[in-house]
Structure formats: C-alpha cells, structure tokens
GROMACS .gro file of C-alpha atoms in nm:
model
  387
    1UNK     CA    1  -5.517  -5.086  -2.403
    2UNK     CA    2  -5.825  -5.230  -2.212
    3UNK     CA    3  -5.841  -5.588  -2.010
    4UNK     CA    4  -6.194  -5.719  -1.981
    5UNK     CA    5  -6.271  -5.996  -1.729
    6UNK     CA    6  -6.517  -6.257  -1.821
    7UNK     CA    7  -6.832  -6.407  -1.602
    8UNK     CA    8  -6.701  -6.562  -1.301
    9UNK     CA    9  -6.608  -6.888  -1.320
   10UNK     CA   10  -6.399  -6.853  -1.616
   11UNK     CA   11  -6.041  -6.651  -1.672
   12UNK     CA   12  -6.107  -6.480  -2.032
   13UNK     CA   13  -5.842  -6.215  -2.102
   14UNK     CA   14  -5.945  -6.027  -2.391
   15UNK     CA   15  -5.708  -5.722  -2.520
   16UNK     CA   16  -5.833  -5.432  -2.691
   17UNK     CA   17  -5.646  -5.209  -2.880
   18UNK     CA   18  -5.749  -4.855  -2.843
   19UNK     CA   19  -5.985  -4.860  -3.171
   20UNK     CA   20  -6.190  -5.112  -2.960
   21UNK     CA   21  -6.158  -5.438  -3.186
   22UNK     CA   22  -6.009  -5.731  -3.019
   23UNK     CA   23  -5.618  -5.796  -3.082
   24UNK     CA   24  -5.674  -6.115  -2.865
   25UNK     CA   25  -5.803  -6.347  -2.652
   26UNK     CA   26  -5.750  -6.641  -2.450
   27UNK     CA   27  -5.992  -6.878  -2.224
   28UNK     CA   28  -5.909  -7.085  -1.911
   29UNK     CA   29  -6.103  -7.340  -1.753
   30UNK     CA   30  -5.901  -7.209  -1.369
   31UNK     CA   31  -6.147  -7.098  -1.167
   32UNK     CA   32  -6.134  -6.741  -1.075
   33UNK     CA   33  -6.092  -6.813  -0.757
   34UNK     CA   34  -5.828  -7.049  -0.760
   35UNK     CA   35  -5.441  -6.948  -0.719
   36UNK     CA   36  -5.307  -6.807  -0.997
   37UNK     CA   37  -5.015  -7.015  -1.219
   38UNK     CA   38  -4.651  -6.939  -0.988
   39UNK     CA   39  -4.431  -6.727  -1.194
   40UNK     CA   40  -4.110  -6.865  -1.339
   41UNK     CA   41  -3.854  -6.589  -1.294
   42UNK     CA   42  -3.535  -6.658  -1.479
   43UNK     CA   43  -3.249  -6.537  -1.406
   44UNK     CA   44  -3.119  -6.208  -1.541
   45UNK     CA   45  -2.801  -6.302  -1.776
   46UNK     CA   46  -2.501  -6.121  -1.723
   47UNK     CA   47  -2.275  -6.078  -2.004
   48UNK     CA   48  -1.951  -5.866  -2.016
   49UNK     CA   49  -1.876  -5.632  -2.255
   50UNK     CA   50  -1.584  -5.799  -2.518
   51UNK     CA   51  -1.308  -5.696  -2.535
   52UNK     CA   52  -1.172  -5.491  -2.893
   53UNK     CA   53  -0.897  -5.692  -3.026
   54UNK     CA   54  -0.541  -5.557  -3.010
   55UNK     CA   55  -0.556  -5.448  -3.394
   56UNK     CA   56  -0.894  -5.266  -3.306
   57UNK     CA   57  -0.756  -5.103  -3.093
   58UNK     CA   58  -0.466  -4.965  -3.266
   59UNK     CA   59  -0.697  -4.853  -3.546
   60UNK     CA   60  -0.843  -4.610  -3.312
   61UNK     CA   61  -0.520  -4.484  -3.204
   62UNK     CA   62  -0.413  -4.102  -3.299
   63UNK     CA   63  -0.121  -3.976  -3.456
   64UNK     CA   64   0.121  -3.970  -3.164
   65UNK     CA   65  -0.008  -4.307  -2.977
   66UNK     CA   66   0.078  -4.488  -3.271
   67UNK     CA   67   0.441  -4.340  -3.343
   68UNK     CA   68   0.457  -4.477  -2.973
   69UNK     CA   69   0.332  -4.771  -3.051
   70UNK     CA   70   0.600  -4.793  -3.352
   71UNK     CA   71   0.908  -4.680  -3.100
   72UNK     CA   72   0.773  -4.995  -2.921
   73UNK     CA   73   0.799  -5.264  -3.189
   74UNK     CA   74   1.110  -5.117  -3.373
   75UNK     CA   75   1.348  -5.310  -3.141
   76UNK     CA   76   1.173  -5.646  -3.190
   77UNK     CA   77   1.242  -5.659  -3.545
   78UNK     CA   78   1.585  -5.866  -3.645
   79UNK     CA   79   1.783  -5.527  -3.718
   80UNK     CA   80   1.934  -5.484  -3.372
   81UNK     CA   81   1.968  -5.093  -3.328
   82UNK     CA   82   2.223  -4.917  -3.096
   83UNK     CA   83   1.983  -4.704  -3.016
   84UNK     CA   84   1.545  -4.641  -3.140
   85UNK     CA   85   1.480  -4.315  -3.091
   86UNK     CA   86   1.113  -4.142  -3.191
   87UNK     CA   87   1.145  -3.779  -3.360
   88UNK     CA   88   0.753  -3.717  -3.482
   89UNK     CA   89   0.630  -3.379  -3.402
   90UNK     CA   90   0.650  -3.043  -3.521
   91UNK     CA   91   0.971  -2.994  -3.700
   92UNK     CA   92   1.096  -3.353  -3.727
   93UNK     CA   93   1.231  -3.331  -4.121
   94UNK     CA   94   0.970  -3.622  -4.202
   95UNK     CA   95   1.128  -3.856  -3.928
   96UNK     CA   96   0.900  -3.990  -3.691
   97UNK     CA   97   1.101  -4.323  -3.584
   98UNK     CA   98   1.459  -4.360  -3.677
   99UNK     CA   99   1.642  -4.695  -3.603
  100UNK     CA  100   2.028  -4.608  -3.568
  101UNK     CA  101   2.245  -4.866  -3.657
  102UNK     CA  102   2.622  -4.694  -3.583
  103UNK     CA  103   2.674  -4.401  -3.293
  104UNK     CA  104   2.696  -4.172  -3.595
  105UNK     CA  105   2.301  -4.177  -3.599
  106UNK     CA  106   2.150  -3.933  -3.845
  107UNK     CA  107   2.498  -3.885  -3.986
  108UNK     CA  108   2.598  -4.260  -4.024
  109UNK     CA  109   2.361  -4.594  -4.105
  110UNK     CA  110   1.995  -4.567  -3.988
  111UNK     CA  111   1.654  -4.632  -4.102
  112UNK     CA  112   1.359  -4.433  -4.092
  113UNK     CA  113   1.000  -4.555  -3.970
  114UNK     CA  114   0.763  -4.365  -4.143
  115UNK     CA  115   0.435  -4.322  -3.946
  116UNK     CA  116   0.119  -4.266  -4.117
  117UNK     CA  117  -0.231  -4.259  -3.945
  118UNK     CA  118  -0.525  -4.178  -4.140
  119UNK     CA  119  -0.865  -4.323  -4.167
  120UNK     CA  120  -0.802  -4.420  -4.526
  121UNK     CA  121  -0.570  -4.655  -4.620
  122UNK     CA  122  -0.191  -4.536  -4.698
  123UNK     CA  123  -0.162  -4.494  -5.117
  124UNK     CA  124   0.062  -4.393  -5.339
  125UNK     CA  125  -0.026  -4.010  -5.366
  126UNK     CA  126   0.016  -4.028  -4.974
  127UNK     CA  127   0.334  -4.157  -4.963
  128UNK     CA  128   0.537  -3.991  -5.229
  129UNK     CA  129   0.473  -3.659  -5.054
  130UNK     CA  130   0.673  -3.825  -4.715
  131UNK     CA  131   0.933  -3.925  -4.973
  132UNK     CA  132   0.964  -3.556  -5.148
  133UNK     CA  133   0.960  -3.402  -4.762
  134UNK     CA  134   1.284  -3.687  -4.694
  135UNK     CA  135   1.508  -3.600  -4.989
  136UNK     CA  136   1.427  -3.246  -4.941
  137UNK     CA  137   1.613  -3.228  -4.619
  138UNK     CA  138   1.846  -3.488  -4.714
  139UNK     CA  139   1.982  -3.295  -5.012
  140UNK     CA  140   2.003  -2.946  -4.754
  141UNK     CA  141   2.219  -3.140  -4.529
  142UNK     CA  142   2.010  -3.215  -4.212
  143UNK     CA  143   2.053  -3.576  -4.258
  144UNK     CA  144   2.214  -3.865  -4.504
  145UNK     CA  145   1.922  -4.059  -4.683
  146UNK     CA  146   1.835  -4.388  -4.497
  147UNK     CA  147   1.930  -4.726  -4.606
  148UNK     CA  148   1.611  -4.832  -4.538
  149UNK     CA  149   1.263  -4.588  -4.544
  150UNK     CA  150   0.998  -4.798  -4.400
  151UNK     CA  151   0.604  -4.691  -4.411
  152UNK     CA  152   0.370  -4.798  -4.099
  153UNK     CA  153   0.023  -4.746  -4.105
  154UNK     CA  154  -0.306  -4.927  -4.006
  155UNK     CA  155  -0.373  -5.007  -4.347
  156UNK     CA  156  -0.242  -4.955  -4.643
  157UNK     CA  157  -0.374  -4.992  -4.953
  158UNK     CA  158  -0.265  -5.271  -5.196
  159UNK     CA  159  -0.120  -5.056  -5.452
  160UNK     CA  160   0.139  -4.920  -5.288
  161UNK     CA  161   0.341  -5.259  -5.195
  162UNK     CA  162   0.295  -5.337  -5.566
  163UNK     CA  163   0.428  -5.020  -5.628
  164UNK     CA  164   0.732  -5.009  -5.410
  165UNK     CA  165   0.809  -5.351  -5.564
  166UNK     CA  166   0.958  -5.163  -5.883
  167UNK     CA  167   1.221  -4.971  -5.739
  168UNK     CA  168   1.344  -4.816  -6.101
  169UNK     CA  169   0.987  -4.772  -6.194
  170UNK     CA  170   0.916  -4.610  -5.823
  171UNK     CA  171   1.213  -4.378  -5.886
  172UNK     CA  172   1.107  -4.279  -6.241
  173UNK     CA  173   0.771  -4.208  -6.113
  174UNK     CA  174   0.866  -4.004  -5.833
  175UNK     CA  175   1.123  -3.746  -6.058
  176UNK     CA  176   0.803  -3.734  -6.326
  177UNK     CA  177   0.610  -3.624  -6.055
  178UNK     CA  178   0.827  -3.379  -5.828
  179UNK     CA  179   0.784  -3.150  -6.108
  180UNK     CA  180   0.452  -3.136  -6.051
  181UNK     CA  181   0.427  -3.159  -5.707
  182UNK     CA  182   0.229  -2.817  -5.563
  183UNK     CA  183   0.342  -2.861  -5.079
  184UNK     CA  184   0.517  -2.609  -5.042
  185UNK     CA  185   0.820  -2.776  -4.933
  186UNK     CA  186   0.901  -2.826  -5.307
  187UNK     CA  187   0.741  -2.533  -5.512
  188UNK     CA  188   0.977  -2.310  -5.252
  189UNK     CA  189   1.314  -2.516  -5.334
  190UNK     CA  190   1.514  -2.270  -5.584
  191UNK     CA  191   1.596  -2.412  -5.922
  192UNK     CA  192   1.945  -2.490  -5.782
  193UNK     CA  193   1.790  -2.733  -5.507
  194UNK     CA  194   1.522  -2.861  -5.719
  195UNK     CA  195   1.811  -3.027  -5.880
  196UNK     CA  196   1.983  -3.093  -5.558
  197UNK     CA  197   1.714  -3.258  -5.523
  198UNK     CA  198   1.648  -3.450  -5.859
  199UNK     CA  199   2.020  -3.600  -5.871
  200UNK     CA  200   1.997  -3.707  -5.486
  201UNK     CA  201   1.697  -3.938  -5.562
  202UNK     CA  202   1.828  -4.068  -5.925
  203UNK     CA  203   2.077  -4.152  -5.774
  204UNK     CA  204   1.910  -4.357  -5.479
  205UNK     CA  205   1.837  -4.652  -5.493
  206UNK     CA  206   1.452  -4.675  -5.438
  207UNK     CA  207   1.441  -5.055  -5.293
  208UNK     CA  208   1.499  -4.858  -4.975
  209UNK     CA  209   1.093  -4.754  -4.934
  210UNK     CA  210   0.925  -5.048  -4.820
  211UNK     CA  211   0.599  -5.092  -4.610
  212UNK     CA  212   0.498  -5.340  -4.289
  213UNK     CA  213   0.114  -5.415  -4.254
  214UNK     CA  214  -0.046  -5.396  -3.930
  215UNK     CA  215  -0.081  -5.768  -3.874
  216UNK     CA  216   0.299  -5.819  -3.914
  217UNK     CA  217   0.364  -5.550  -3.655
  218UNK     CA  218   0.167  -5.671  -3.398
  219UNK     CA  219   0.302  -6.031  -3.447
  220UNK     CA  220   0.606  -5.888  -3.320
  221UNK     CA  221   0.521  -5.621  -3.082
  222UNK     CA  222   0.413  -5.954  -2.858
  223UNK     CA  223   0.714  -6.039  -2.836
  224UNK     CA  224   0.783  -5.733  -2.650
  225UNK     CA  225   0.763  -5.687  -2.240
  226UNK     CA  226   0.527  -5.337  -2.411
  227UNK     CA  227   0.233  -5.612  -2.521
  228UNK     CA  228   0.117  -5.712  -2.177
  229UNK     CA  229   0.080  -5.329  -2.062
  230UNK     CA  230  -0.077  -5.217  -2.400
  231UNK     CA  231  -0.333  -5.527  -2.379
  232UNK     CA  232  -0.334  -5.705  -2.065
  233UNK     CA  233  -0.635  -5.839  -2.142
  234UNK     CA  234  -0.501  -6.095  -2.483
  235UNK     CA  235  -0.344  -6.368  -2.363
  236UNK     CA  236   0.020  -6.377  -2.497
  237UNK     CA  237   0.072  -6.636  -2.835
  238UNK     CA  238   0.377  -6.798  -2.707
  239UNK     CA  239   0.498  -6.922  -2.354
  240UNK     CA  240   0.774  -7.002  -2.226
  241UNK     CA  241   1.075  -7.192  -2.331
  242UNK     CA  242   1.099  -7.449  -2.092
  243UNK     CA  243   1.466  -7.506  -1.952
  244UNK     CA  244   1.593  -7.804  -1.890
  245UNK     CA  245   1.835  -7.863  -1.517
  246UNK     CA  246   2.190  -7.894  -1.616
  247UNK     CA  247   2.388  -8.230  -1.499
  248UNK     CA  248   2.567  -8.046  -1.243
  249UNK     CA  249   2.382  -7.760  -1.007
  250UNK     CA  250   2.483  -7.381  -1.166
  251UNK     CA  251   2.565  -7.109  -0.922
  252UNK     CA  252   2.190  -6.996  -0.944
  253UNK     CA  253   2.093  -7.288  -0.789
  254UNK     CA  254   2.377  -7.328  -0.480
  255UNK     CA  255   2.134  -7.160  -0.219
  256UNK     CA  256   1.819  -7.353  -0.274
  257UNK     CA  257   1.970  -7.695  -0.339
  258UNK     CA  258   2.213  -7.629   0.027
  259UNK     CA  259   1.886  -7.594   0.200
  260UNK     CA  260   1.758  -7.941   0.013
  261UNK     CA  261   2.070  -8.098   0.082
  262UNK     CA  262   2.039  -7.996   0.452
  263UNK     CA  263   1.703  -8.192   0.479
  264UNK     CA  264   1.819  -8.525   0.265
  265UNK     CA  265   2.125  -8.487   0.578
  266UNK     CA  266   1.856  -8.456   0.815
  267UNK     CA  267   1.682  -8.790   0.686
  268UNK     CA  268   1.933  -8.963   0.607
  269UNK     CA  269   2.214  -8.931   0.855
  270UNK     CA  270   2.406  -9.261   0.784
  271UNK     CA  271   2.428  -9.191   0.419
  272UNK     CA  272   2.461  -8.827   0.319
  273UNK     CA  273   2.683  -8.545   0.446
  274UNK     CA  274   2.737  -8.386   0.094
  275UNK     CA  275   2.553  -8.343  -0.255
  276UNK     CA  276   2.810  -8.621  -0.412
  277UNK     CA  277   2.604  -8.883  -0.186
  278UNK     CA  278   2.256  -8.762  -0.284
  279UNK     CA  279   2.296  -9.017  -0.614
  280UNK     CA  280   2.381  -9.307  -0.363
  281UNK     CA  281   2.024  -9.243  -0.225
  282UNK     CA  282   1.783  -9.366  -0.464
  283UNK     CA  283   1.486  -9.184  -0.271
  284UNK     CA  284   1.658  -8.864  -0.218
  285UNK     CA  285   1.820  -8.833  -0.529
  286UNK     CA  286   1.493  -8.853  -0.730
  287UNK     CA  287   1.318  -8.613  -0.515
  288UNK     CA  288   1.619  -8.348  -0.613
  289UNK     CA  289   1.584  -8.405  -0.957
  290UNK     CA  290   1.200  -8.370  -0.952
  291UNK     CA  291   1.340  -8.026  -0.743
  292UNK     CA  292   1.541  -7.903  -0.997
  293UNK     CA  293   1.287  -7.975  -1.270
  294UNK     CA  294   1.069  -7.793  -1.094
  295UNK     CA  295   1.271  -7.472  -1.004
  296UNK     CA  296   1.357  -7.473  -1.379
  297UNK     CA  297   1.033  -7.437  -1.498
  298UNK     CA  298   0.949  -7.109  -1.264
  299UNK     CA  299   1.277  -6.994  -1.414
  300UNK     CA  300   1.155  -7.065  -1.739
  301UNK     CA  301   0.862  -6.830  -1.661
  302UNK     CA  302   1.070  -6.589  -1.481
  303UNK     CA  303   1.309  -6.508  -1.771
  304UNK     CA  304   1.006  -6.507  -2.025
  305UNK     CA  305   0.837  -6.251  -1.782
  306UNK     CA  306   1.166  -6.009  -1.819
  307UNK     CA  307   1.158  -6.034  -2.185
  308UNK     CA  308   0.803  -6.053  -2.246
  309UNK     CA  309   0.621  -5.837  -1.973
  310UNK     CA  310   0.665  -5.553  -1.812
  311UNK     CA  311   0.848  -5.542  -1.435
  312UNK     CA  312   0.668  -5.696  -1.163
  313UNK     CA  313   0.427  -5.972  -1.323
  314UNK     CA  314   0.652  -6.304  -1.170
  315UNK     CA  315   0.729  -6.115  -0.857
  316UNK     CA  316   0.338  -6.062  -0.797
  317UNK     CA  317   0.341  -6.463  -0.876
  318UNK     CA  318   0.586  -6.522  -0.631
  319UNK     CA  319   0.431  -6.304  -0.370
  320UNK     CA  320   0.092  -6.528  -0.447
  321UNK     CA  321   0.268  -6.835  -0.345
  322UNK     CA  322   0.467  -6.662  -0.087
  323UNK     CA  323   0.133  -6.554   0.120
  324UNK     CA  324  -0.033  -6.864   0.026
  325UNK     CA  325   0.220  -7.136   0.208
  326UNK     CA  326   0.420  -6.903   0.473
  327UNK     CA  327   0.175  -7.056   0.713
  328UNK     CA  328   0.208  -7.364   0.637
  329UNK     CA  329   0.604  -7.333   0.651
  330UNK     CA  330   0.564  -7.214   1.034
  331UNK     CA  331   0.384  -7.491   1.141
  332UNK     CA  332   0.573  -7.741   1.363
  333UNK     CA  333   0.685  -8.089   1.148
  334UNK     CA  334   0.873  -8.397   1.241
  335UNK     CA  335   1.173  -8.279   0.957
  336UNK     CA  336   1.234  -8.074   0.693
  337UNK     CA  337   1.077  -8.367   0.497
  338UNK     CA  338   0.775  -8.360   0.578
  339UNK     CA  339   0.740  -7.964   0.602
  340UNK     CA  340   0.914  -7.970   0.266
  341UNK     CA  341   0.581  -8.145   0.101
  342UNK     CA  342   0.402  -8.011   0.307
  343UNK     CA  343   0.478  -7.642   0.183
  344UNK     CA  344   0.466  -7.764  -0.220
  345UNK     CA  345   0.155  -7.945  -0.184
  346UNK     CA  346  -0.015  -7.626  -0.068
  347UNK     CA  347   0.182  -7.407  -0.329
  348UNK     CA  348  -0.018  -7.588  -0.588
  349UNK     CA  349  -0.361  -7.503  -0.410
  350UNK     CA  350  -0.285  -7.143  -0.451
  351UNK     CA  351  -0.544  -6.868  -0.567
  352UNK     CA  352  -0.295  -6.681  -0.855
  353UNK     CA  353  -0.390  -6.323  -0.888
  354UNK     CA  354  -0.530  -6.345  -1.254
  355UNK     CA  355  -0.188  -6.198  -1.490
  356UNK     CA  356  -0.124  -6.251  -1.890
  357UNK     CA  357   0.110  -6.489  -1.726
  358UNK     CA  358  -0.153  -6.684  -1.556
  359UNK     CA  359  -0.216  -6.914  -1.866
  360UNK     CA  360   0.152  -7.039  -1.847
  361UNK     CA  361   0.139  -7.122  -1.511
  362UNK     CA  362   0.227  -7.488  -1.473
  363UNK     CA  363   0.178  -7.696  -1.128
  364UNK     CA  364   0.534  -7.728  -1.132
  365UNK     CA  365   0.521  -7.372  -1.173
  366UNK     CA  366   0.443  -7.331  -0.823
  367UNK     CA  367   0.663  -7.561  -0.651
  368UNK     CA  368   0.928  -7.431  -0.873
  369UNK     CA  369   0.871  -7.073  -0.718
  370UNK     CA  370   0.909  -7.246  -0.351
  371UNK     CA  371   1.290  -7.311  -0.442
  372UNK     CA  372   1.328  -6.959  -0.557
  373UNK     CA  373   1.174  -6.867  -0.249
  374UNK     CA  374   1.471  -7.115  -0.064
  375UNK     CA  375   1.712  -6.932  -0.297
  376UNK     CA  376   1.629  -6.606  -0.104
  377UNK     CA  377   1.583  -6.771   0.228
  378UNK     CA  378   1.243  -6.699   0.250
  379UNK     CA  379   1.167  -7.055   0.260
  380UNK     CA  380   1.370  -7.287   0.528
  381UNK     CA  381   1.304  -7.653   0.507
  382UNK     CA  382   1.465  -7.766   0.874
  383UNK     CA  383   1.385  -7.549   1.146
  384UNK     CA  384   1.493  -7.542   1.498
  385UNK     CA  385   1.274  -7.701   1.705
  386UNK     CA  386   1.089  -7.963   1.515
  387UNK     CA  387   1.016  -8.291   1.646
   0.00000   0.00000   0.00000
C-alpha cells in the first residue's frame, strides 16, 4: 500500500492498493501546514471473562468428580441417611453412591446412586447394563437389592424416564433382553445363576429404578454448605431465615445484653439496676429491642452460614467488622452510650471482604455482629476511665 501527498496547500490522501488503482481518496481544505486534527483516544474496555454456570461446569466434570459431586447432594435430599457413603471405582459391584438407611448398610435398607458420565445422554441400552451388573451381584450374595436404584447423569435422554415409568413393562423388557445380553458379566453366569438371576429380578419390583436430572440436583446441592466451595462465584438462591428475638432474653444472649444492661445502669442511675427496669425506661428499652433485633439477624446469617457454607465464611465477616470498629471502641467517650453508637455506626461503614454471603448482608447485619462480638467480650461498652 502506497500514500501519495497532494500539492501543498491541500491534504489529499489517496490509497493505492498494490495493483496501482486507487481504493480511495479523500480531500481537505487544512492547510498542510496547519496542526493536524488531536486524536481522540478512547479508552481500552476491560471486560472479564464470565463465569460458566454451575451446570456447565458439572458437564465438564469426569467420572470420579461427579460421583463426588453426587456423595455431596445425597444428604440434601428428604431421605435422611445414617450414613452416605461413595463406593465407585474398580471393583465396586455397580455401586458408586449408596444411601444407608439402617446400620445394617449393604445388608439391611439402602439405596443405590447410580453414576453415569458420558458425553451422550444416559438411554435405555446404557442403563439396563448397570441394572444386569446390580442383580448379578445381588443374586451371588454381595449385597440385598436396593429399595430404591437411582440413575444420575448430566443428561439423560427422554426415553428412559418414560421408560422407567412402566415398572412391569421395564421388568419384562429387561428378562427379554438378559438373554441376549453379550458383557461378560452375564454370558459367564452358569445356567444355574442365569436363573438366580432371572427369578431375583421377576420378582423385583422395578418401580425401584428411577432417574434425577441435573437441574433437580443442583437445586438441592445449594442447599448444601458443599455449593459455596464448588462455586463461590454464584450467588446462593436463598438467604437467610430471619429470626425473630424471643419475649424474654435466651441463654445465648445473657453475655451481650449484661454488657447493654451495664450501660442503660450507667445512664440511667436513678432508674435501672436490673433488666426488669429496662421496660420502665421508654428510651432504653427501645434501644434494647432495636439490639436484640439486630443481634438476631447476624444470627440469622450465622446459622445459615453453618448449614449453607463451608467453615469460616461468618467468622471472616465478623473479623471484617472486628478490624473495622476496634479503633473506634478504644477511643475515650463520655459513657458507654455514646461509645456504644459510636462503634455500630462505624460497623455499618465497613469494607466486607467480598463472600457468597456478602449479598445477605443486611445493615443490621453489622451491628448485629457487634453484640456477638459483646457476647465474646471482644466488645466492652463502659470502660474504665471515660469521662
């Protein structure tokens, strides 16, 4: 490419493709010697990379990350098991997660959680083979067939849900095929445990096999404290439950509410020596129940962390506020009062360290957190040496 420059007087930018013709051209009246036009330089625009969604990322998971992931959301489901217990590998009789529900396990009530990853969807073909491979071993002895055989997979294909549907037409379809059937597993059985075999599953009662699509699954697994360390970066569907103060002050409360009472004492000399007398003291006894409000709603969050995170995501919160205000608690105040507000004012100015529990942190979050840092004494409202 060539740039010819026209007579002086004139800007004429002409540009020539390599053949020689002209690809285009443009004329200013600017004199040539004249500044040239400033430059407009926009900003570069940063963008970051999204995020895969959670079920995106399960999809790409292999074989033994996703039995994992299964062990995971097992307990969430409404069949409470004694004990979850993940068996996939290398000689596992076709159980990769079995949910026992007596201390008999394999030999009492349990269900097996069939784990399928594939890059196709899970179909019929694929499935009866798991089931041959379960009443194999069940009819040898190694275990007692399952009340409940459930299939897990990515996807699965829509056939097979319509399938299992039918459980006498399942089980008639699954003894018209084992004859046929060419793993080895089955064309090694003798003809004595081929029907070992055969009268075990007739006489089953096929409504057991069922199979749980990948949305369902991870509708519960976020219920689990597993969700926030397998994707800390989706923010959790539900908060929490917010708790309501009960009349009286509980036992959880005793230390944090002392150290409150100690300051309504401190201001109010005349009229309160005890918590009975707070209620006489229209001031004081709204400020406690605003209080207790408050340190209700960080234990809202607190318990909902246990259940729903893994350890250490509301201590970090308290250790935010706990940095952010233990300043402003050593400063020198007239009361416990006024070092009292002083303290929850600034606990609402504080930077959080961003957390999936970020989103459900309220303002009264944070002032809440200042009376469970009074329940450990880390926070002392009246301090010697005031004035």
């Amino acid at each position: 490419m060539k740039i010819y420059r026209a007579p002086a007087g004139l800007w004429d930018i002409r540009v020539v493709d390599i053949t020689g013709s002209i690809a285009s051209a443009g004329t200013a009246t600017q004199p040539v010697d004249a500044e040239p036009p400033p430059l407009t330089v926009l900003p570069h625009t940063l963008r970051m990379a999204s995020m895969p969604s959670p079920k995106k990322m399960v999809l790409f998971y292999d074989p033994d990350e996703f039995e994992e992931f299964v062990k995971e959301w097992v307990p969430a489901l409404e069949t409470k098991y004694p004990l979850v217990e993940r068996h996939g590998g290398s000689g596992d009789h076709g159980i990769d997660v079995a949910g026992y529900l007596s201390s008999q396990r394999l030999e009492g009530e349990w269900h097996n959680y069939q784990c399928k990853r594939y890059s196709s969807a899970l179909t019929w073909s694929t499935a009866v083979v798991e089931m041959r491979k379960m009443f194999v071993f069940a009819a040898a002895g190694h275990f007692t067939v399952p009340t409940r055989y459930i299939f897990v997979a990515p996807t699965i294909s829509r056939s097979l849900p319509r399938t299992l549907a039918k459980p006498t037409d399942s089980m008639n379809k699954f003894l018209q095929e084992l004859d046929t059937a060419t793993e080895k597993i089955v064309t090694n059985l003798t003809a004595v445990q081929r029907e070992a075999v055969k009268g075990l599953a007739a006489a089953t009662d096929f409504s057991i096999f069922e199979c749980v699509d990948l949305d369902e699954m991870l509708k519960l697994h976020s219920t689990t404290p597993h969700w926030a360390e397998r994707f800390p970066y989706t923010p959790l569907d539900q908060g929490p439950q917010t708790l309501l103060p009960p009349v009286q002050p509980s036992e959880v409360e005793s230390r944090y509410v002392q150290h409150l009472l100690d300051v309504y004492r401190e201001r109010y000399p005349d009229k309160i020596s005890n918590l009975e007398q707070v209620s006489g003291v229209a001031k004081a006894d709204e400020h406690l129940k605003r209080q207790r409000v408050a340190f209700y709603t960080a234990e809202s969050l607190r318990l909902f962390a246990r259940d729903s995170t893994p350890p250490g995501y509301f201590e970090k919160l308290v250790e935010d506020v706990y940095d952010s205000v233990v300043e402003v608690a050593e400063c020198t105040y007239p009361n416990g009062w006024e070092r009292h507000g002083a303290v929850t004012t600034a606990a609402g100015n504080v930077q959080l360290t961003p957390t999936i529990l970020t989103p459900f942190v309220q303002p009264n979050t944070r002032k809440g957190v200042c009376h469970h840092l009074a329940n450990d004494n880390r926070l002392i409202w009246c301090q010697e040496g005031d004035k």
